[in-house]
Amino acid sequence: MRTVTTPASKAAKILPKVLRGRQPQPTTMVIFGAGGDLTKRLVVPALFHLLQASKLPDRFAIIGVDHNDQTTEQWRRSLTDMMQTLTLATRSDDPAWSWLTRRMLYMPGDFTQPETFSHLQKLLAEQREQNKSANVLFYLAVGERFFGPITEQLGHAGLTQQSEAAWRRVVIEKPFGHDLSSAEALNTQILQVLSENQIYRIDHFLGKETVQNILVLRFANGIFEPLWNRDHIDHVQITAAETIGVEGRGPFYERTGALRDMVPNHLFQLLAMIGMEPPISFDADAVRAKKTELLQAIHPVSPENAIRGQYGSGVVLGQKVQGYRHEPNVALDSGTETYVALKLGIDNWRWAGVPFYLRTGKCLSARTTEIAVQFRQAPYSLFRDTPVERLPANILTLRIQPDEGLSVSFSAKRPGSEIEIDGVAMDFAYRDYFEPIATVGYETLIYDCLIGDATLFQRADTVEAAWRAVHDLLDFWARNRPDDFPNYAAGSDGPDAAGQLLARDGRAWVAIRADHPHKALRP
Ligand code: BG6
């Protein structure tokens, strides 16, 4: 089945006005962790893209703070080197890049010492003079152990104090806590200094266009929502399969594991977007309230509905890969899971009885993040006297990445005198309709912080609801070491037990594959 291609210009015209850009006010952005990877690979490239899209204010400055002793010139040079490696601004005299680097200032400082914050106060006062603005966005691109201390120090130095003329916002990266009690403690700590509307807890999955599109798909179209419930949907599968291993992050991953790393944050965000009730508006709190309600309705996941796995050696995308236990800084008898599959139940009127199966893992056969919504099967009676044995179910697949798009599979009669039914699909691929835009995935998130739109950020209660849903499972797994690790080969689709989790309900996972089967149907 073919799709009709609309040119990007026409698609832009049908965008509702409300979704078009607002210009941010003059701002100084303070980046803690200025020398770190996140700043270099994501935050600064995203700022560069925002500048190219005319989404930065004219009066804008960046103060980078980090432990390392280096000059502003050295910091700018290291960022320029990274931009060249990423082939973004390949010439250091690129006019947009020079505009940005001229506005960068580096300040060495210990994140835990009050002197750092009094020094910062002086620099911000100078910026205020120059930029005639006291709006400040503090970006904590630092290890989780610094989130609390930096926020406290900002508070002690009076830097979080807002006024009519000046806002102060704080962006906090993942991970937000490592379990329910640490997330609650961190919320309590930062809420002593900041009010909830000053806090922007990032989940980078919400920076993905395809994730943001879920709400548009559901609520800007009339055809899906009437079917979006237990009367019509059999079950939902959410998959985030990765081909990479832990990429030198052994110490982090050993303490974290696949469940903490991916589920209460990224996968639950996808789940919330798919499962939430319609909000009364696109206002940040209206949307976040509905997402939080959905997470609060998850039955605590019990161990019998959860499978964990760890990869052994194998071949991923043609490359030999050693087992997780042989990664640097990983214990030879590590019990950390690199794969998790869960069956979730949601306790509300819309979803009672509809299982949500979630899975994520490292070193799997292909990289793909997708959501498959499987509809209930049509009644068989009409085809009783034909050779058709089994009607395939309709599946709506939302391809989050790569090959971003969406497809609906359905049955069609194969031309000929016999009744033969084939599975076919309607397919929408982003690249067929829209011009690709340069992105590292952080542009929308940073822009939203600048304009004060918190829709894509986690509230305290959202984060806590997510941790609460997996609390018992984390606890059980911590007390019961796995005795079958490694239990899947690198390059496979995960442990056999994950297949059994669905097989016992008479269901099966959709295949993990990067080249979507429906591609073949496209001319
Ligand atoms: C991060 C996890 O939050 O998300 C990583 O810590 C994971 O382990 C990554 O690889 C996945 O994000 P993306 O955007 O590459 O799918």
Coordinates of C-alpha atoms and ligand atoms in Angstrom, one line a residue:
M1 CA 0.0 0.0 0.0
R2 CA 1.4 3.4 -1.0
T3 CA 1.3 6.6 1.0
V4 CA 0.8 9.9 -0.8
T5 CA 3.8 12.2 -0.3
T6 CA 3.1 15.6 1.0
P7 CA 6.0 18.1 0.5
A8 CA 7.6 19.3 3.8
S9 CA 6.4 22.9 3.0
K10 CA 2.8 21.8 2.9
A11 CA 3.2 19.7 6.1
A12 CA 4.6 22.8 7.8
K13 CA 1.5 24.8 6.8
I14 CA -0.9 22.4 8.5
L15 CA 1.0 22.6 11.8
P16 CA -1.2 24.3 14.4
K17 CA -0.1 27.7 15.4
V18 CA 0.3 26.7 19.0
L19 CA 3.1 24.3 18.1
R20 CA 5.2 27.0 16.4
G21 CA 8.2 28.6 18.1
R22 CA 8.3 31.3 20.8
Q23 CA 11.4 33.4 21.2
P24 CA 13.3 32.9 24.4
Q25 CA 14.1 35.8 26.7
P26 CA 17.7 37.0 27.2
T27 CA 19.4 34.3 29.3
T28 CA 22.6 33.3 30.9
M29 CA 23.1 29.5 30.9
V30 CA 25.4 28.1 33.6
I31 CA 26.6 24.6 32.8
F32 CA 28.0 22.6 35.7
G33 CA 30.1 19.8 34.2
A34 CA 31.4 22.0 31.4
G35 CA 34.3 19.7 30.6
G36 CA 32.2 16.5 30.6
D37 CA 31.0 14.4 27.7
L38 CA 27.3 15.3 28.0
T39 CA 28.2 19.0 27.6
K40 CA 30.5 18.4 24.7
R41 CA 28.5 15.8 22.8
L42 CA 24.9 16.9 23.4
V43 CA 24.4 20.2 25.2
V44 CA 26.7 22.4 23.2
P45 CA 25.9 20.9 19.8
A46 CA 22.2 21.3 20.6
L47 CA 22.8 25.0 21.4
F48 CA 24.6 25.3 18.1
H49 CA 21.6 23.8 16.3
L50 CA 19.2 26.1 18.2
L51 CA 21.3 29.1 17.1
Q52 CA 21.2 27.9 13.5
A53 CA 17.4 27.6 13.8
S54 CA 17.2 31.2 15.3
K55 CA 15.9 29.8 18.6
L56 CA 18.5 31.4 20.9
P57 CA 18.0 34.8 22.3
D58 CA 20.3 37.6 21.0
R59 CA 21.4 38.4 24.5
F60 CA 22.7 35.0 25.5
A61 CA 25.8 33.9 27.5
I62 CA 27.2 30.6 28.7
I63 CA 29.3 30.1 31.8
G64 CA 30.9 26.7 32.0
V65 CA 31.9 25.5 35.5
D66 CA 34.0 22.4 36.2
H67 CA 36.7 21.1 38.5
N68 CA 39.4 21.3 35.9
D69 CA 41.8 24.2 35.8
Q70 CA 41.6 25.5 32.3
T71 CA 41.1 28.9 30.7
T72 CA 38.1 30.1 28.7
E73 CA 40.2 29.8 25.6
Q74 CA 41.1 26.2 26.3
W75 CA 37.5 25.3 27.0
R76 CA 36.3 26.9 23.8
R77 CA 39.1 25.0 21.9
S78 CA 38.1 21.7 23.4
L79 CA 34.5 22.3 22.4
T80 CA 35.6 23.3 18.9
D81 CA 37.6 20.1 18.6
M82 CA 34.5 18.1 19.6
M83 CA 32.3 20.0 17.1
Q84 CA 34.8 19.1 14.4
T85 CA 34.8 15.5 15.4
L86 CA 31.1 15.4 15.3
T87 CA 31.3 17.2 11.9
L88 CA 28.9 19.9 13.0
A89 CA 30.9 23.1 12.9
T90 CA 33.8 21.9 10.9
R91 CA 35.5 25.4 10.6
S92 CA 36.4 27.2 13.7
D93 CA 35.6 30.4 11.9
D94 CA 32.0 29.2 11.1
P95 CA 30.1 32.4 11.8
A96 CA 27.4 30.7 14.0
W97 CA 30.0 28.8 16.0
S98 CA 32.1 32.0 16.5
W99 CA 29.0 33.8 17.7
L100 CA 28.4 31.0 20.3
T101 CA 32.0 30.7 21.5
R102 CA 32.3 34.5 21.9
R103 CA 29.6 34.1 24.5
M104 CA 31.3 31.4 26.5
L105 CA 33.2 31.9 29.7
Y106 CA 34.9 29.2 31.7
M107 CA 35.1 29.2 35.5
P108 CA 37.0 26.5 37.4
G109 CA 35.4 25.5 40.7
D110 CA 34.6 22.8 43.1
F111 CA 30.9 22.0 43.0
T112 CA 30.8 21.5 46.8
Q113 CA 32.6 24.7 47.9
P114 CA 30.8 28.0 48.7
E115 CA 33.6 30.0 47.1
T116 CA 32.6 28.6 43.7
F117 CA 29.2 30.0 44.1
S118 CA 30.2 33.4 45.3
H119 CA 32.5 33.6 42.3
L120 CA 29.7 32.6 40.1
Q121 CA 27.5 35.2 41.7
K122 CA 30.0 37.9 40.6
L123 CA 30.1 36.6 37.1
L124 CA 26.4 36.5 36.9
A125 CA 26.2 40.1 38.1
E126 CA 28.6 41.1 35.3
Q127 CA 26.5 39.3 32.8
R128 CA 23.4 41.0 34.1
E129 CA 25.0 44.3 33.4
Q130 CA 26.0 43.3 29.9
N131 CA 22.9 41.4 28.9
K132 CA 20.4 43.6 30.8
S133 CA 18.8 40.4 32.0
A134 CA 19.0 38.3 35.1
N135 CA 17.3 35.1 33.8
V136 CA 19.6 32.1 34.5
L137 CA 19.3 28.5 33.4
F138 CA 21.5 26.3 35.6
Y139 CA 22.2 23.0 33.8
L140 CA 23.5 20.2 36.0
A141 CA 25.4 18.0 33.5
V142 CA 27.2 16.3 36.4
G143 CA 27.3 13.0 38.2
E144 CA 24.2 12.3 40.2
R145 CA 26.0 12.7 43.5
F146 CA 26.3 16.5 42.8
F147 CA 22.6 17.2 42.0
G148 CA 21.7 17.8 45.7
P149 CA 24.9 19.6 46.8
I150 CA 25.0 22.0 43.8
T151 CA 21.3 22.9 44.2
E152 CA 21.9 23.5 48.0
Q153 CA 24.9 25.7 47.2
L154 CA 22.9 27.7 44.6
G155 CA 20.2 28.2 47.3
H156 CA 22.7 29.3 50.0
A157 CA 24.3 31.8 47.5
G158 CA 20.8 33.2 46.8
L159 CA 21.1 32.3 43.1
T160 CA 17.8 30.5 42.9
Q161 CA 15.8 33.5 44.0
Q162 CA 13.4 34.6 41.3
S163 CA 11.8 38.0 40.8
E164 CA 9.2 39.5 38.5
A165 CA 11.9 40.4 36.1
A166 CA 14.1 37.3 36.3
W167 CA 13.5 33.6 36.4
R168 CA 15.9 31.0 37.7
R169 CA 15.6 27.3 36.5
V170 CA 17.6 24.2 37.2
V171 CA 17.9 21.3 34.7
I172 CA 18.7 18.0 36.3
E173 CA 19.9 15.0 34.3
K174 CA 19.2 11.3 34.7
P175 CA 19.5 9.3 36.9
F176 CA 17.1 10.9 39.3
G177 CA 17.8 8.6 42.3
H178 CA 18.5 4.9 42.1
D179 CA 15.4 3.7 43.8
L180 CA 12.2 5.1 45.5
S181 CA 13.8 6.3 48.7
S182 CA 16.8 8.0 47.1
A183 CA 14.5 9.7 44.6
E184 CA 12.2 10.9 47.4
A185 CA 15.3 12.1 49.4
L186 CA 16.6 14.0 46.4
N187 CA 13.2 15.6 45.7
T188 CA 13.0 16.7 49.4
Q189 CA 16.5 18.1 49.2
I190 CA 16.0 20.2 46.1
L191 CA 12.5 21.2 46.9
Q192 CA 13.8 23.0 50.0
V193 CA 15.6 25.4 47.7
L194 CA 13.5 25.4 44.5
S195 CA 9.8 25.4 43.8
E196 CA 8.6 22.6 41.5
N197 CA 8.1 24.9 38.6
Q198 CA 11.8 25.8 38.6
I199 CA 12.9 22.2 38.2
Y200 CA 13.4 20.6 34.8
R201 CA 14.1 16.8 35.3
I202 CA 15.3 15.6 31.9
D203 CA 14.5 12.3 30.3
H204 CA 16.2 12.5 26.9
F205 CA 13.6 10.1 25.3
L206 CA 11.1 13.0 25.5
G207 CA 13.4 14.9 23.2
K208 CA 12.8 12.5 20.4
E209 CA 10.3 13.7 17.8
T210 CA 8.7 10.3 17.5
V211 CA 8.0 10.3 21.2
Q212 CA 6.5 13.7 21.2
N213 CA 4.4 12.6 18.2
I214 CA 2.6 9.9 20.3
L215 CA 0.4 12.6 21.8
V216 CA -0.3 14.1 18.4
L217 CA -1.1 10.7 16.9
R218 CA -3.5 9.9 19.7
F219 CA -5.2 13.3 20.3
A220 CA -5.0 15.2 17.0
N221 CA -6.6 12.3 15.0
G222 CA -10.1 11.1 15.4
I223 CA -9.5 7.5 14.3
F224 CA -7.3 6.1 17.1
E225 CA -8.8 7.2 20.3
P226 CA -12.1 5.4 20.0
L227 CA -10.2 2.1 19.7
W228 CA -7.7 3.0 22.4
N229 CA -8.9 0.8 25.2
R230 CA -9.4 -2.7 26.5
D231 CA -12.4 -3.4 24.2
H232 CA -10.2 -3.2 21.1
I233 CA -6.6 -3.6 22.2
D234 CA -5.3 -7.0 23.0
H235 CA -1.9 -6.0 24.4
V236 CA 1.0 -3.5 23.9
Q237 CA 4.7 -4.3 23.4
I238 CA 7.4 -1.7 24.1
T239 CA 10.9 -2.6 22.9
A240 CA 14.1 -0.7 23.3
A241 CA 16.8 -3.0 21.8
E242 CA 20.4 -1.9 21.6
T243 CA 23.3 -3.4 19.8
I244 CA 25.9 -1.6 22.0
G245 CA 27.2 -3.0 25.2
V246 CA 28.1 -0.9 28.2
E247 CA 30.7 1.1 26.3
G248 CA 33.3 1.5 29.0
R249 CA 30.6 2.5 31.6
G250 CA 31.3 -0.6 33.6
P251 CA 31.3 1.0 37.1
F252 CA 28.1 2.9 36.4
Y253 CA 26.4 -0.1 34.9
E254 CA 27.4 -2.5 37.6
R255 CA 25.5 -0.3 40.2
T256 CA 22.6 0.4 37.8
G257 CA 21.6 -2.6 35.5
A258 CA 19.1 -2.5 32.7
L259 CA 16.0 -2.2 34.9
R260 CA 17.2 1.1 36.6
D261 CA 18.9 2.4 33.5
M262 CA 16.0 2.2 31.1
V263 CA 12.7 1.2 32.7
P264 CA 11.4 3.7 35.3
N265 CA 12.5 6.5 33.0
H266 CA 12.6 5.9 29.3
L267 CA 10.3 2.9 28.9
F268 CA 7.8 4.3 31.4
Q269 CA 7.7 7.6 29.5
L270 CA 6.8 5.7 26.3
L271 CA 4.2 3.8 28.4
A272 CA 2.8 7.0 29.9
M273 CA 2.4 8.6 26.4
I274 CA 0.7 5.5 25.1
G275 CA -1.6 4.9 28.1
M276 CA -2.4 8.2 29.5
E277 CA -5.9 9.7 29.5
P278 CA -6.4 12.8 27.3
P279 CA -5.3 15.9 29.1
I280 CA -7.7 18.9 29.1
S281 CA -5.0 21.0 27.3
F282 CA -1.4 20.8 26.2
D283 CA -0.5 22.9 29.3
A284 CA 2.5 21.3 31.1
D285 CA 0.7 20.5 34.3
A286 CA -2.4 19.1 32.5
V287 CA -0.2 16.7 30.5
R288 CA 2.1 15.8 33.4
A289 CA -0.9 15.1 35.7
K290 CA -2.3 12.5 33.2
K291 CA 1.1 10.9 32.7
T292 CA 1.6 10.6 36.4
E293 CA -1.8 9.1 37.0
L294 CA -1.0 6.4 34.5
L295 CA 2.3 5.6 36.2
Q296 CA 0.5 5.5 39.6
A297 CA -2.0 3.0 38.1
I298 CA 0.8 0.4 37.3
H299 CA 0.5 -2.7 39.5
P300 CA 3.8 -3.1 41.3
V301 CA 5.7 -5.5 39.1
S302 CA 6.1 -8.9 40.7
P303 CA 9.1 -11.2 40.1
E304 CA 7.0 -13.8 38.3
N305 CA 6.2 -11.1 35.7
A306 CA 9.9 -10.1 35.2
I307 CA 12.8 -11.7 33.4
R308 CA 16.4 -10.6 33.7
G309 CA 19.3 -11.5 31.5
Q310 CA 22.9 -10.9 31.0
Y311 CA 24.8 -11.3 27.7
G312 CA 27.6 -13.8 27.2
S313 CA 30.0 -13.7 24.2
G314 CA 28.6 -13.7 20.7
V315 CA 28.5 -11.8 17.5
V316 CA 26.7 -8.5 17.1
L317 CA 26.3 -7.0 13.6
G318 CA 29.1 -9.2 12.4
Q319 CA 31.5 -8.3 15.2
K320 CA 32.7 -10.7 17.9
V321 CA 31.7 -9.4 21.3
Q322 CA 32.9 -10.6 24.6
G323 CA 30.5 -11.3 27.4
Y324 CA 29.4 -8.6 29.9
R325 CA 31.5 -10.1 32.7
H326 CA 34.6 -9.4 30.6
E327 CA 33.9 -5.7 30.1
P328 CA 36.4 -3.4 31.8
N329 CA 35.5 -2.8 35.5
V330 CA 32.8 -5.5 35.6
A331 CA 33.0 -8.3 38.2
L332 CA 33.8 -11.7 36.7
D333 CA 30.8 -13.1 38.6
S334 CA 28.6 -10.0 38.1
G335 CA 24.9 -10.4 38.8
T336 CA 24.0 -7.2 37.0
E337 CA 21.3 -7.6 34.4
T338 CA 21.8 -6.2 30.9
Y339 CA 18.4 -7.3 29.7
V340 CA 15.0 -7.0 31.3
A341 CA 11.5 -8.0 30.1
L342 CA 8.4 -7.2 32.1
K343 CA 4.7 -7.8 32.0
L344 CA 2.7 -4.9 33.5
G345 CA -0.9 -4.4 34.4
I346 CA -2.5 -1.1 34.6
D347 CA -5.3 -0.6 37.1
N348 CA -7.7 1.7 35.5
W349 CA -11.0 1.5 33.5
R350 CA -9.3 1.9 30.1
W351 CA -6.6 -0.7 30.5
A352 CA -7.8 -3.3 33.0
G353 CA -6.9 -6.8 31.6
V354 CA -4.6 -5.4 28.8
P355 CA -1.0 -6.5 29.4
F356 CA 1.8 -4.2 28.6
Y357 CA 5.0 -6.1 27.8
L358 CA 8.2 -4.1 28.0
R359 CA 11.7 -5.2 27.1
T360 CA 15.1 -3.6 26.8
G361 CA 18.6 -5.0 26.5
K362 CA 22.2 -4.4 25.5
C363 CA 24.1 -6.4 22.8
L364 CA 20.9 -7.6 21.0
S365 CA 20.5 -8.5 17.4
A366 CA 19.4 -5.1 16.2
R367 CA 18.9 -1.6 17.4
T368 CA 15.3 -0.6 17.5
T369 CA 12.9 1.2 19.8
E370 CA 9.3 0.7 19.0
I371 CA 5.8 0.3 20.4
A372 CA 3.5 -2.3 18.9
V373 CA -0.2 -2.0 19.7
Q374 CA -1.9 -5.2 18.9
F375 CA -5.6 -5.1 18.4
R376 CA -8.0 -7.8 19.2
Q377 CA -8.6 -10.4 16.5
A378 CA -11.6 -10.2 14.3
P379 CA -14.2 -12.9 14.9
Y380 CA -13.5 -16.0 12.7
S381 CA -17.0 -17.0 11.8
L382 CA -17.1 -15.4 8.4
F383 CA -14.1 -17.4 7.2
R384 CA -15.1 -20.7 8.8
D385 CA -15.6 -22.5 5.5
T386 CA -12.5 -21.1 3.8
P387 CA -8.9 -22.3 3.8
V388 CA -8.1 -19.3 6.1
E389 CA -6.9 -20.8 9.4
R390 CA -5.8 -17.9 11.4
L391 CA -6.4 -14.2 10.8
P392 CA -3.4 -12.2 11.7
A393 CA -4.1 -9.4 14.3
N394 CA -3.9 -5.8 13.3
I395 CA -0.8 -4.2 14.7
L396 CA -0.1 -0.5 14.9
T397 CA 3.6 -0.1 15.2
L398 CA 5.2 3.2 16.2
R399 CA 8.8 3.2 15.2
I400 CA 10.6 5.5 17.6
Q401 CA 14.1 4.9 16.2
P402 CA 15.8 4.3 13.8
D403 CA 13.6 4.4 10.6
E404 CA 11.2 6.7 12.4
G405 CA 7.6 6.2 11.3
L406 CA 4.5 4.3 11.9
S407 CA 2.7 1.4 10.2
V408 CA -0.6 -0.4 10.5
S409 CA -0.8 -4.1 9.5
F410 CA -4.0 -5.6 8.3
S411 CA -5.4 -8.4 6.2
A412 CA -6.1 -8.2 2.4
K413 CA -7.4 -10.8 0.0
R414 CA -4.7 -12.1 -2.3
P415 CA -6.0 -11.6 -5.9
G416 CA -7.2 -14.9 -7.3
S417 CA -10.2 -17.3 -7.3
E418 CA -9.4 -18.7 -3.8
I419 CA -9.9 -16.9 -0.6
E420 CA -6.4 -16.4 0.5
I421 CA -5.5 -13.7 3.0
D422 CA -2.2 -11.9 3.2
G423 CA -0.8 -9.5 5.8
V424 CA -0.2 -6.1 4.3
A425 CA 0.7 -2.7 5.8
M426 CA 0.2 1.0 5.5
D427 CA 3.3 2.7 6.3
F428 CA 4.3 6.3 7.2
A429 CA 8.0 7.2 7.3
Y430 CA 9.1 10.5 8.5
R431 CA 11.6 10.9 5.8
D432 CA 8.9 10.6 3.1
Y433 CA 7.1 13.7 4.5
F434 CA 9.5 15.9 6.4
E435 CA 12.9 17.4 5.7
P436 CA 15.3 15.9 8.2
I437 CA 16.4 18.5 10.8
A438 CA 19.9 18.5 12.3
T439 CA 19.5 17.2 15.9
V440 CA 21.3 15.6 18.7
G441 CA 18.0 15.1 20.5
Y442 CA 18.5 17.8 23.1
E443 CA 17.4 20.8 21.1
T444 CA 13.7 20.8 22.0
L445 CA 14.5 20.0 25.6
I446 CA 16.9 23.0 26.0
Y447 CA 14.6 25.3 24.0
D448 CA 11.7 24.3 26.3
C449 CA 13.8 25.2 29.4
L450 CA 14.6 28.5 27.9
I451 CA 10.9 29.4 27.2
G452 CA 9.7 27.8 30.4
D453 CA 7.6 25.0 29.0
A454 CA 7.9 22.0 31.4
T455 CA 5.6 19.6 29.5
L456 CA 8.5 17.3 28.5
F457 CA 10.0 17.2 32.0
Q458 CA 9.3 15.0 35.0
R459 CA 7.6 16.3 38.0
A460 CA 8.5 15.0 41.5
D461 CA 5.4 12.8 41.7
T462 CA 6.0 11.3 38.2
V463 CA 9.5 10.2 39.1
E464 CA 8.4 8.8 42.4
A465 CA 5.4 6.9 40.8
A466 CA 7.8 5.3 38.4
W467 CA 10.2 4.1 41.1
R468 CA 7.3 2.9 43.2
A469 CA 6.2 0.6 40.4
V470 CA 9.5 -1.3 40.3
H471 CA 10.4 -1.0 44.0
D472 CA 9.4 -4.5 45.0
L473 CA 11.1 -6.0 42.0
L474 CA 14.4 -4.2 42.6
D475 CA 14.2 -5.3 46.2
F476 CA 13.6 -8.9 45.2
W477 CA 16.3 -9.0 42.7
A478 CA 18.8 -7.4 45.1
R479 CA 18.0 -10.2 47.6
N480 CA 18.1 -13.0 45.0
R481 CA 21.1 -13.3 42.8
P482 CA 20.5 -14.8 39.4
D483 CA 22.1 -18.2 39.1
D484 CA 21.9 -18.6 35.3
F485 CA 23.9 -15.6 34.1
P486 CA 25.0 -15.2 31.3
N487 CA 21.8 -16.4 29.8
Y488 CA 21.7 -14.9 26.3
A489 CA 24.3 -14.7 23.6
A490 CA 25.4 -11.3 22.4
G491 CA 23.7 -10.7 19.1
S492 CA 20.6 -12.8 20.0
D493 CA 17.1 -11.5 20.9
G494 CA 17.6 -12.0 24.6
P495 CA 17.0 -14.9 27.0
D496 CA 14.6 -17.7 26.2
A497 CA 12.6 -17.0 29.4
A498 CA 11.5 -13.6 27.9
G499 CA 9.8 -15.5 25.1
Q500 CA 8.1 -17.8 27.7
L501 CA 6.8 -14.7 29.5
L502 CA 4.5 -14.1 26.5
A503 CA 4.1 -17.7 25.4
R504 CA 2.3 -18.5 28.7
D505 CA -0.3 -15.9 27.7
G506 CA -0.5 -17.4 24.2
R507 CA 1.4 -14.4 22.7
A508 CA 4.7 -13.8 21.1
W509 CA 7.1 -10.8 20.9
V510 CA 7.4 -9.0 17.6
A511 CA 10.7 -9.7 16.0
I512 CA 13.6 -7.4 16.9
R513 CA 14.8 -6.0 13.6
A514 CA 16.2 -2.7 12.4
D515 CA 15.1 -3.1 8.8
H516 CA 11.4 -2.9 9.2
P517 CA 9.5 -5.6 7.3
H518 CA 7.1 -3.1 5.8
K519 CA 9.9 -1.3 4.1
A520 CA 9.8 -4.0 1.5
L521 CA 6.2 -3.0 0.7
R522 CA 7.2 0.5 -0.2
P523 CA 7.8 1.2 -3.9
Ligands
BG6_1 C1 20.7 6.2 28.5 C2 21.2 4.9 29.1 O1 19.9 6.9 29.4 O2 19.9 5.8 27.3 C3 22.0 4.1 28.1 O3 22.0 5.2 30.3 C4 21.2 3.9 26.9 O4 22.5 2.9 28.7 C5 20.6 5.2 26.3 O5 22.1 3.3 25.9 C6 19.7 4.9 25.2 O6 19.3 6.1 24.6 P1 19.1 6.2 23.0 O7 18.6 7.6 22.8 O8 20.5 6.0 22.4 O9 18.1 5.2 22.6

